[in-house]
Amino acid sequence: MSNELIQKLKRKLIVSCQAEGDSPFNSPEGVTMFAKAAIIGGAAAIRSEGIAKTKMIIDQTNVPVIGLVKSKFEDGSVRITGCFKDVEDLISIGTHIIAIDGTFRLRENLSGPDFINKVKSEFDCLVMADIAKEDEAIECAEAGADLISTTLNGYTPETIQDKIKSPNFELVKSIVDKIRIPVIAEGRINTPQDAGKMIDSGAYAVVVGTAITRPHIITGWFVDAITKTYK
Amino acid sequence: MSNELIQKLKRKLIVSCQAEGDSPFNSPEGVTMFAKAAIIGGAAAIRSEGIAKTKMIIDQTNVPVIGLVKSKFEDGSVRITGCFKDVEDLISIGTHIIAIDGTFRLRENLSGPDFINKVKSEFDCLVMADIAKEDEAIECAEAGADLISTTLNGYTPETIQDKIKSPNFELVKSIVDKIRIPVIAEGRINTPQDAGKMIDSGAYAVVVGTAITRPHIITGWFVDAITKTYK
């Protein structure tokens, strides 16, 4: 059953439907509209943040949903699903795959791989490990993660230099060579060409968010292009 | 006053916020969320279809709104704001600029330029003439249109051969050379690069719709790119 679900994602598009801050779409209704539109357009799965938003998407659609909760720590840093309570909450609403921070940074006094290992032994759920670097991917795979996603590359202190405009094709290629579980490409994939190139690089599936579901950012790209013409 | 409003659009991005059919955003609330997001992202104006949707966008935002009503004719063809009643309705809700079909096709027994001439003489409003070809642009300018938009190029029987994937830069260049009123570029502008290139081609402003406000279509572009990789 779980393998069947993962099989459904093979060479498919996953659309991340998130909204935060001032976004007019920052509500369960707003992100659910995007999820429905993405499915009409051919998305095979949805990635969603927050319990209320994820629940509404699960209740109103019929594709696998990768859910997460962004936990804020006291030092201001953020972990993707950084405590066991969040895992329980996501399971309780029927989340198909739980995305969990797979970096070595501590949460509940555990590194990502150790936290994932404990989740896999104590809960019956599929886990997608969101990593920033290759060694994290390898350790998360060994710890029992069902899928790896390159979500955090460029967004941890150690990998901030990778936060370049283009997606990290080399990281995907390199991880695919070293582990057996599916590697999902996520992060800065803003054009259809780059999405295709990620599949060529060995990605099992591709996650696209901003370029589809953050119209204020897309608008900004167009405004920049028009403005630069006359700088 | 009217010139001031047109001046606000100079070298700016106009975002078309339309939704139809099965789109989850096909409601006044849905398109208004997109309008708000576009404005957050830097859009200088919104283009909107339908009285209820356009009214909500006008009421809830503070940028100029280009409004239109798609009128279906008995033969199945469509005109953009194709009868005087639609013009009156758009004016009554405070629409800043009325978009009107400027092709030679008849409506109310008048060609586009003749219809626009009558609107300009009987109503106090700004008119954007949506044209498909250069000669239509010239005649609409002579008829009193305040702005020209290339909206319909590729979408009339006579110009269907122009419905190629890329936007029609040559048409914009050619019209800009021949008339004095602002020429707005609209139609198939799906990348920031093309938007910048339109300004380089002499466009006064650029209208972008689908690439920002139709997430199901954008999703389809990504799905196609992923799928083609494995065809």
Short mmCIF file of C-alpha atoms in Angstrom, two decimals:
data_model
loop_
_atom_site.label_atom_id
_atom_site.label_comp_id
_atom_site.label_asym_id
_atom_site.label_seq_id
_atom_site.Cartn_x
_atom_site.Cartn_y
_atom_site.Cartn_z
CA MET A 1 0.00 0.00 0.00
CA SER A 2 2.67 2.50 0.97
CA ASN A 3 4.78 1.50 -2.02
CA GLU A 4 1.72 1.93 -4.21
CA LEU A 5 1.35 5.47 -2.96
CA ILE A 6 5.00 6.29 -3.62
CA GLN A 7 4.72 4.67 -7.05
CA LYS A 8 1.98 7.18 -7.89
CA LEU A 9 4.53 9.99 -7.65
CA LYS A 10 7.01 8.52 -10.14
CA ARG A 11 8.06 11.09 -12.76
CA LYS A 12 5.21 13.28 -11.67
CA LEU A 13 4.69 16.86 -10.55
CA ILE A 14 3.99 17.67 -6.90
CA VAL A 15 2.63 21.16 -6.33
CA SER A 16 3.42 22.92 -3.07
CA CYS A 17 0.40 24.99 -2.00
CA GLN A 18 1.54 27.23 0.81
CA ALA A 19 0.60 30.76 1.78
CA GLU A 20 1.82 32.87 4.64
CA GLY A 21 1.95 36.40 6.02
CA ASP A 22 0.01 38.99 4.05
CA SER A 23 -0.86 36.66 1.18
CA PRO A 24 -4.55 36.99 0.27
CA PHE A 25 -4.51 33.17 -0.03
CA ASN A 26 -3.31 32.63 3.55
CA SER A 27 -6.25 30.49 4.68
CA PRO A 28 -7.35 26.87 4.37
CA GLU A 29 -9.77 27.98 1.63
CA GLY A 30 -7.06 29.86 -0.27
CA VAL A 31 -4.54 27.04 -0.43
CA THR A 32 -7.26 24.48 -1.13
CA MET A 33 -8.30 26.46 -4.23
CA PHE A 34 -4.69 26.24 -5.41
CA ALA A 35 -4.58 22.51 -4.66
CA LYS A 36 -7.71 21.94 -6.73
CA ALA A 37 -6.35 24.03 -9.60
CA ALA A 38 -3.05 22.13 -9.50
CA ILE A 39 -4.88 18.81 -9.68
CA ILE A 40 -6.96 20.03 -12.64
CA GLY A 41 -3.63 20.92 -14.29
CA GLY A 42 -2.20 17.45 -13.72
CA ALA A 43 -0.42 17.54 -10.37
CA ALA A 44 -0.05 14.04 -8.89
CA ALA A 45 0.28 15.20 -5.29
CA ILE A 46 0.14 18.31 -3.11
CA ARG A 47 2.57 19.55 -0.49
CA SER A 48 0.99 21.61 2.28
CA GLU A 49 1.96 23.36 5.51
CA GLY A 50 -0.11 23.63 8.69
CA ILE A 51 -2.77 21.42 10.21
CA ALA A 52 -5.93 23.34 9.23
CA LYS A 53 -4.76 23.96 5.66
CA THR A 54 -3.52 20.41 5.17
CA LYS A 55 -6.74 18.97 6.59
CA MET A 56 -8.92 20.94 4.20
CA ILE A 57 -6.80 19.91 1.21
CA ILE A 58 -6.97 16.25 2.26
CA ASP A 59 -10.73 16.45 2.81
CA GLN A 60 -11.48 18.16 -0.49
CA THR A 61 -9.11 16.41 -2.91
CA ASN A 62 -8.19 12.84 -3.78
CA VAL A 63 -4.45 12.86 -4.38
CA PRO A 64 -1.67 12.07 -1.88
CA VAL A 65 -0.84 15.00 0.37
CA ILE A 66 2.63 15.60 1.79
CA GLY A 67 2.05 17.51 5.00
CA LEU A 68 4.30 19.43 7.33
CA VAL A 69 4.16 21.85 10.21
CA LYS A 70 6.71 24.62 10.46
CA SER A 71 7.83 24.69 14.09
CA LYS A 72 9.50 27.87 15.32
CA PHE A 73 12.22 27.35 17.89
CA GLU A 74 13.17 29.73 20.68
CA ASP A 75 16.30 30.88 18.85
CA GLY A 76 14.14 31.94 15.90
CA SER A 77 15.16 29.03 13.68
CA VAL A 78 12.55 26.87 12.02
CA ARG A 79 12.24 23.10 11.71
CA ILE A 80 9.94 21.30 9.31
CA THR A 81 7.75 19.13 11.55
CA GLY A 82 10.14 19.52 14.46
CA CYS A 83 8.33 17.76 17.29
CA PHE A 84 6.48 14.50 17.85
CA LYS A 85 3.23 16.32 18.58
CA ASP A 86 3.27 17.75 15.03
CA VAL A 87 3.80 14.25 13.63
CA GLU A 88 0.83 12.97 15.63
CA ASP A 89 -1.35 15.86 14.50
CA LEU A 90 -0.47 15.31 10.83
CA ILE A 91 -1.21 11.59 11.11
CA SER A 92 -4.51 12.29 12.88
CA ILE A 93 -5.85 14.29 9.92
CA GLY A 94 -4.88 11.59 7.43
CA THR A 95 -1.70 13.08 5.95
CA HIS A 96 -0.34 10.58 3.43
CA ILE A 97 3.35 11.49 3.75
CA ILE A 98 4.91 13.44 6.62
CA ALA A 99 7.70 15.81 5.59
CA ILE A 100 10.36 16.09 8.31
CA ASP A 101 13.52 18.20 8.59
CA GLY A 102 16.35 15.76 7.92
CA THR A 103 19.26 18.07 8.67
CA PHE A 104 21.63 17.39 11.54
CA ARG A 105 20.24 20.36 13.49
CA LEU A 106 18.73 19.32 16.80
CA ARG A 107 15.05 19.21 17.71
CA GLU A 108 13.66 17.25 20.69
CA ASN A 109 17.41 16.74 21.40
CA LEU A 110 17.71 14.61 18.27
CA SER A 111 19.33 15.15 14.88
CA GLY A 112 17.14 14.79 11.80
CA PRO A 113 18.11 11.18 11.09
CA ASP A 114 17.64 10.20 14.77
CA PHE A 115 14.28 11.97 14.93
CA ILE A 116 13.15 10.23 11.73
CA ASN A 117 14.34 6.89 13.07
CA LYS A 118 12.21 7.38 16.18
CA VAL A 119 9.18 8.49 14.13
CA LYS A 120 9.48 5.42 11.88
CA SER A 121 9.70 3.09 14.89
CA GLU A 122 6.87 4.66 16.87
CA PHE A 123 4.37 5.66 14.18
CA ASP A 124 2.95 3.95 11.12
CA CYS A 125 3.56 6.59 8.47
CA LEU A 126 5.53 7.46 5.38
CA VAL A 127 8.31 10.00 5.93
CA MET A 128 9.84 12.39 3.43
CA ALA A 129 13.17 13.70 4.76
CA ASP A 130 13.79 17.31 3.76
CA ILE A 131 17.55 17.68 3.51
CA ALA A 132 20.07 20.37 2.61
CA LYS A 133 23.21 18.26 1.95
CA GLU A 134 24.22 14.88 0.62
CA ASP A 135 25.45 13.42 3.92
CA GLU A 136 22.11 14.26 5.52
CA ALA A 137 20.33 12.44 2.69
CA ILE A 138 22.44 9.33 3.18
CA GLU A 139 21.89 9.25 6.94
CA CYS A 140 18.15 9.88 6.62
CA ALA A 141 17.85 7.02 4.14
CA GLU A 142 19.72 4.76 6.60
CA ALA A 143 17.44 5.99 9.39
CA GLY A 144 14.38 4.69 7.55
CA ALA A 145 13.05 7.67 5.59
CA ASP A 146 10.84 6.58 2.70
CA LEU A 147 11.74 9.48 0.41
CA ILE A 148 14.35 12.24 0.33
CA SER A 149 13.59 15.79 -0.79
CA THR A 150 16.20 18.48 -1.46
CA THR A 151 13.89 21.13 0.01
CA LEU A 152 16.36 22.70 2.43
CA ASN A 153 19.39 23.05 0.16
CA GLY A 154 20.31 26.72 0.30
CA TYR A 155 18.24 27.36 3.40
CA THR A 156 20.49 26.15 6.21
CA PRO A 157 23.50 28.07 7.53
CA GLU A 158 25.83 25.44 6.04
CA THR A 159 24.33 25.55 2.55
CA ILE A 160 23.41 29.22 2.23
CA GLN A 161 26.02 29.55 -0.53
CA ASP A 162 23.94 27.12 -2.62
CA LYS A 163 21.00 29.52 -2.61
CA ILE A 164 21.71 30.57 -6.14
CA LYS A 165 19.01 31.37 -8.61
CA SER A 166 19.02 28.01 -10.37
CA PRO A 167 18.01 24.71 -8.82
CA ASN A 168 20.73 22.35 -7.57
CA PHE A 169 20.82 19.68 -10.28
CA GLU A 170 24.23 18.41 -9.15
CA LEU A 171 23.00 17.69 -5.62
CA VAL A 172 20.13 15.58 -6.99
CA LYS A 173 22.43 13.64 -9.34
CA SER A 174 24.90 13.01 -6.58
CA ILE A 175 22.32 11.78 -4.04
CA VAL A 176 20.56 9.57 -6.61
CA ASP A 177 23.89 7.81 -7.18
CA LYS A 178 24.31 7.03 -3.50
CA ILE A 179 20.93 5.96 -2.10
CA ARG A 180 18.13 3.66 -3.20
CA ILE A 181 15.01 5.46 -2.01
CA PRO A 182 13.32 8.03 -4.29
CA VAL A 183 14.92 11.47 -4.40
CA ILE A 184 12.46 14.31 -4.90
CA ALA A 185 13.78 17.57 -6.36
CA GLU A 186 12.55 20.68 -4.58
CA GLY A 187 13.80 24.23 -4.35
CA ARG A 188 13.96 27.08 -6.87
CA ILE A 189 12.43 25.04 -9.70
CA ASN A 190 10.71 27.96 -11.38
CA THR A 191 10.50 27.00 -15.04
CA PRO A 192 9.11 23.97 -16.87
CA GLN A 193 12.55 23.52 -18.47
CA ASP A 194 14.21 23.16 -15.07
CA ALA A 195 11.53 20.70 -13.97
CA GLY A 196 12.25 18.52 -17.01
CA LYS A 197 15.99 18.82 -16.39
CA MET A 198 15.47 17.61 -12.81
CA ILE A 199 13.82 14.43 -14.08
CA ASP A 200 16.79 14.04 -16.47
CA SER A 201 19.05 14.42 -13.44
CA GLY A 202 17.42 11.41 -11.84
CA ALA A 203 14.76 13.03 -9.67
CA TYR A 204 11.88 10.64 -8.92
CA ALA A 205 9.44 13.56 -8.86
CA VAL A 206 9.60 17.34 -8.83
CA VAL A 207 8.05 19.79 -6.37
CA VAL A 208 7.11 23.21 -7.69
CA GLY A 209 5.64 25.84 -5.42
CA THR A 210 6.26 29.54 -5.96
CA ALA A 211 6.08 29.54 -9.77
CA ILE A 212 2.53 28.15 -9.56
CA THR A 213 1.07 29.12 -6.21
CA ARG A 214 2.61 32.45 -5.17
CA PRO A 215 1.15 34.96 -7.64
CA HIS A 216 2.58 37.96 -5.76
CA ILE A 217 6.11 36.61 -6.28
CA ILE A 218 5.46 35.71 -9.94
CA THR A 219 4.11 39.23 -10.45
CA GLY A 220 7.34 40.57 -8.96
CA TRP A 221 9.40 38.61 -11.51
CA PHE A 222 7.48 40.26 -14.35
CA VAL A 223 7.71 43.71 -12.74
CA ASP A 224 11.48 43.28 -12.34
CA ALA A 225 11.87 42.31 -15.99
CA ILE A 226 9.89 45.34 -17.15
CA THR A 227 11.66 47.73 -14.78
CA LYS A 228 15.17 46.50 -15.59
CA THR A 229 14.51 47.33 -19.22
CA TYR A 230 14.49 51.00 -18.26
CA LYS A 231 17.06 51.15 -15.47
CA MET B 1 -7.55 63.41 -14.94
CA SER B 2 -7.91 60.72 -17.57
CA ASN B 3 -4.40 61.39 -18.84
CA GLU B 4 -3.14 61.08 -15.28
CA LEU B 5 -4.71 57.67 -15.02
CA ILE B 6 -3.17 56.52 -18.32
CA GLN B 7 0.18 57.97 -17.23
CA LYS B 8 0.07 55.63 -14.21
CA LEU B 9 0.31 52.65 -16.54
CA LYS B 10 3.46 53.79 -18.36
CA ARG B 11 6.07 51.01 -18.50
CA LYS B 12 4.10 49.09 -15.93
CA LEU B 13 2.62 45.64 -15.52
CA ILE B 14 -1.13 45.09 -15.77
CA VAL B 15 -2.31 41.75 -14.41
CA SER B 16 -5.36 40.13 -15.93
CA CYS B 17 -7.34 38.36 -13.19
CA GLN B 18 -9.91 36.21 -14.90
CA ALA B 19 -11.35 32.81 -14.05
CA GLU B 20 -13.95 30.79 -15.86
CA GLY B 21 -15.50 27.33 -16.15
CA ASP B 22 -14.30 24.81 -13.61
CA SER B 23 -11.59 27.02 -12.15
CA PRO B 24 -11.70 26.92 -8.33
CA PHE B 25 -11.13 30.70 -8.51
CA ASN B 26 -14.22 31.35 -10.65
CA SER B 27 -15.93 33.76 -8.23
CA PRO B 28 -15.64 37.43 -7.33
CA GLU B 29 -13.72 36.38 -4.20
CA GLY B 30 -11.32 34.17 -6.18
CA VAL B 31 -10.30 36.79 -8.73
CA THR B 32 -10.14 39.50 -6.07
CA MET B 33 -7.57 37.44 -4.15
CA PHE B 34 -5.48 37.31 -7.30
CA ALA B 35 -5.88 41.06 -7.83
CA LYS B 36 -4.67 41.75 -4.29
CA ALA B 37 -1.72 39.40 -4.72
CA ALA B 38 -0.81 41.04 -8.04
CA ILE B 39 -0.86 44.48 -6.41
CA ILE B 40 1.35 43.24 -3.55
CA GLY B 41 3.74 42.02 -6.26
CA GLY B 42 3.82 45.41 -7.99
CA ALA B 43 1.06 45.35 -10.60
CA ALA B 44 0.00 48.89 -11.56
CA ALA B 45 -3.46 47.92 -12.79
CA ILE B 46 -5.84 44.97 -13.04
CA ARG B 47 -7.81 43.68 -16.02
CA SER B 48 -11.04 41.91 -15.09
CA GLU B 49 -14.02 40.26 -16.79
CA GLY B 50 -17.63 40.32 -15.62
CA ILE B 51 -19.65 42.82 -13.61
CA ALA B 52 -19.68 41.11 -10.19
CA LYS B 53 -15.98 40.21 -10.32
CA THR B 54 -14.91 43.62 -11.60
CA LYS B 55 -17.02 45.38 -8.97
CA MET B 56 -15.44 43.46 -6.11
CA ILE B 57 -11.93 44.15 -7.43
CA ILE B 58 -12.72 47.88 -7.76
CA ASP B 59 -14.25 47.99 -4.28
CA GLN B 60 -11.39 46.15 -2.58
CA THR B 61 -8.30 47.58 -4.31
CA ASN B 62 -6.97 51.01 -5.16
CA VAL B 63 -5.41 50.66 -8.62
CA PRO B 64 -7.02 51.37 -12.01
CA VAL B 65 -9.20 48.52 -13.23
CA ILE B 66 -9.69 47.73 -16.91
CA GLY B 67 -13.07 46.07 -17.09
CA LEU B 68 -14.86 44.10 -19.76
CA VAL B 69 -17.85 41.86 -20.24
CA LYS B 70 -17.61 38.92 -22.60
CA SER B 71 -20.82 38.94 -24.66
CA LYS B 72 -21.76 35.72 -26.39
CA PHE B 73 -23.48 36.16 -29.73
CA GLU B 74 -26.08 33.85 -31.25
CA ASP B 75 -23.57 32.38 -33.70
CA GLY B 76 -21.38 31.33 -30.77
CA SER B 77 -18.78 34.04 -31.34
CA VAL B 78 -17.72 36.30 -28.50
CA ARG B 79 -17.22 40.07 -28.35
CA ILE B 80 -15.41 41.90 -25.61
CA THR B 81 -17.99 44.33 -24.23
CA GLY B 82 -20.19 43.93 -27.29
CA CYS B 83 -23.27 45.97 -26.41
CA PHE B 84 -24.05 49.40 -24.99
CA LYS B 85 -25.74 47.90 -21.93
CA ASP B 86 -22.42 46.28 -20.93
CA VAL B 87 -20.67 49.63 -21.29
CA GLU B 88 -23.28 51.25 -19.04
CA ASP B 89 -22.98 48.48 -16.45
CA LEU B 90 -19.19 48.76 -16.36
CA ILE B 91 -19.37 52.54 -15.97
CA SER B 92 -21.98 52.20 -13.21
CA ILE B 93 -19.64 50.15 -11.02
CA GLY B 94 -16.79 52.64 -11.45
CA THR B 95 -14.64 50.80 -14.01
CA HIS B 96 -11.66 53.05 -14.80
CA ILE B 97 -11.08 51.88 -18.38
CA ILE B 98 -13.58 49.97 -20.54
CA ALA B 99 -12.03 47.33 -22.80
CA ILE B 100 -13.97 47.00 -26.05
CA ASP B 101 -13.58 44.66 -29.04
CA GLY B 102 -11.99 46.84 -31.74
CA THR B 103 -12.11 44.34 -34.60
CA PHE B 104 -14.19 44.99 -37.70
CA ARG B 105 -16.64 42.25 -36.68
CA LEU B 106 -20.17 43.60 -36.21
CA ARG B 107 -22.01 44.03 -32.92
CA GLU B 108 -25.07 46.27 -32.48
CA ASN B 109 -24.75 46.50 -36.31
CA LEU B 110 -21.51 48.44 -35.89
CA SER B 111 -17.85 47.59 -36.51
CA GLY B 112 -15.43 47.94 -33.60
CA PRO B 113 -14.24 51.41 -34.57
CA ASP B 114 -17.81 52.64 -35.16
CA PHE B 115 -18.99 51.15 -31.86
CA ILE B 116 -16.09 52.78 -30.02
CA ASN B 117 -16.82 56.09 -31.74
CA LYS B 118 -20.38 55.96 -30.49
CA VAL B 119 -19.31 54.98 -26.95
CA LYS B 120 -16.85 57.87 -26.83
CA SER B 121 -19.50 60.34 -27.99
CA GLU B 122 -22.28 59.11 -25.70
CA PHE B 123 -20.41 58.17 -22.51
CA ASP B 124 -17.72 59.82 -20.43
CA CYS B 125 -15.20 56.99 -20.15
CA LEU B 126 -11.77 55.80 -21.16
CA VAL B 127 -11.76 53.09 -23.83
CA MET B 128 -9.13 50.45 -24.50
CA ALA B 129 -9.63 48.97 -27.96
CA ASP B 130 -8.78 45.26 -28.08
CA ILE B 131 -7.58 44.58 -31.60
CA ALA B 132 -6.23 41.66 -33.61
CA LYS B 133 -4.61 43.46 -36.58
CA GLU B 134 -2.81 46.68 -37.41
CA ASP B 135 -5.56 48.22 -39.56
CA GLU B 136 -8.04 47.73 -36.73
CA ALA B 137 -5.65 49.54 -34.36
CA ILE B 138 -5.35 52.48 -36.73
CA GLU B 139 -9.10 52.81 -37.21
CA CYS B 140 -9.83 52.48 -33.48
CA ALA B 141 -7.31 55.22 -32.73
CA GLU B 142 -9.00 57.43 -35.30
CA ALA B 143 -12.39 56.56 -33.79
CA GLY B 144 -11.33 57.98 -30.44
CA ALA B 145 -10.01 55.02 -28.45
CA ASP B 146 -7.74 56.10 -25.61
CA LEU B 147 -5.53 53.03 -25.69
CA ILE B 148 -4.96 50.08 -27.99
CA SER B 149 -4.34 46.54 -26.76
CA THR B 150 -3.20 43.62 -28.92
CA THR B 151 -5.42 41.25 -26.94
CA LEU B 152 -7.21 39.62 -29.85
CA ASN B 153 -4.26 38.90 -32.14
CA GLY B 154 -4.41 35.20 -32.85
CA TYR B 155 -7.98 34.89 -31.65
CA THR B 156 -10.01 36.07 -34.64
CA PRO B 157 -10.63 33.99 -37.79
CA GLU B 158 -8.40 36.36 -39.78
CA THR B 159 -5.43 36.16 -37.39
CA ILE B 160 -5.64 32.57 -36.21
CA GLN B 161 -2.31 31.90 -37.97
CA ASP B 162 -0.67 34.35 -35.54
CA LYS B 163 -1.62 32.20 -32.57
CA ILE B 164 1.87 30.93 -32.26
CA LYS B 165 3.48 30.19 -28.96
CA SER B 166 5.43 33.42 -28.68
CA PRO B 167 3.90 36.88 -28.32
CA ASN B 168 3.59 39.08 -31.40
CA PHE B 169 6.42 41.59 -30.92
CA GLU B 170 6.32 42.65 -34.58
CA LEU B 171 2.66 43.65 -34.37
CA VAL B 172 3.37 45.90 -31.39
CA LYS B 173 6.38 47.52 -33.09
CA SER B 174 4.42 48.10 -36.24
CA ILE B 175 1.38 49.67 -34.52
CA VAL B 176 3.56 51.86 -32.28
CA ASP B 177 5.12 53.32 -35.44
CA LYS B 178 1.74 54.26 -36.87
CA ILE B 179 -0.41 55.66 -34.06
CA ARG B 180 0.10 58.13 -31.22
CA ILE B 181 -2.01 56.65 -28.42
CA PRO B 182 -0.47 54.10 -26.04
CA VAL B 183 -0.20 50.54 -27.32
CA ILE B 184 -0.58 47.87 -24.65
CA ALA B 185 0.93 44.45 -25.33
CA GLU B 186 -1.33 41.55 -24.44
CA GLY B 187 -1.48 37.92 -25.48
CA ARG B 188 0.77 34.95 -24.81
CA ILE B 189 3.24 36.94 -22.67
CA ASN B 190 4.20 34.07 -20.42
CA THR B 191 7.74 34.84 -19.30
CA PRO B 192 9.35 37.87 -17.64
CA GLN B 193 11.83 37.97 -20.54
CA ASP B 194 9.02 38.38 -23.08
CA ALA B 195 7.45 41.10 -20.94
CA GLY B 196 10.71 43.05 -20.95
CA LYS B 197 11.07 42.49 -24.69
CA MET B 198 7.60 43.93 -25.24
CA ILE B 199 8.62 47.15 -23.49
CA ASP B 200 11.72 47.18 -25.73
CA SER B 201 9.37 46.78 -28.70
CA GLY B 202 7.61 49.99 -27.74
CA ALA B 203 4.72 48.72 -25.66
CA TYR B 204 3.41 51.36 -23.26
CA ALA B 205 2.50 48.65 -20.74
CA VAL B 206 2.24 44.88 -20.67
CA VAL B 207 -0.73 42.70 -19.70
CA VAL B 208 0.05 39.29 -18.22
CA GLY B 209 -2.72 36.90 -17.26
CA THR B 210 -2.31 33.15 -17.50
CA ALA B 211 1.31 32.95 -16.28
CA ILE B 212 0.28 34.62 -13.03
CA THR B 213 -3.41 33.95 -12.46
CA ARG B 214 -4.24 30.59 -14.03
CA PRO B 215 -2.44 28.06 -11.84
CA HIS B 216 -4.11 25.07 -13.53
CA ILE B 217 -2.58 26.12 -16.86
CA ILE B 218 0.84 26.86 -15.31
CA THR B 219 0.70 23.42 -13.67
CA GLY B 220 0.03 21.94 -17.11
CA TRP B 221 3.18 23.59 -18.53
CA PHE B 222 5.28 21.91 -15.82
CA VAL B 223 3.54 18.57 -16.28
CA ASP B 224 4.17 18.74 -20.04
CA ALA B 225 7.85 19.47 -19.48
CA ILE B 226 8.22 16.51 -17.11
CA THR B 227 6.23 14.16 -19.31
CA LYS B 228 8.02 15.06 -22.56
CA THR B 229 11.26 14.07 -20.90
CA TYR B 230 10.02 10.48 -20.89
CA LYS B 231 8.00 10.31 -24.08
#
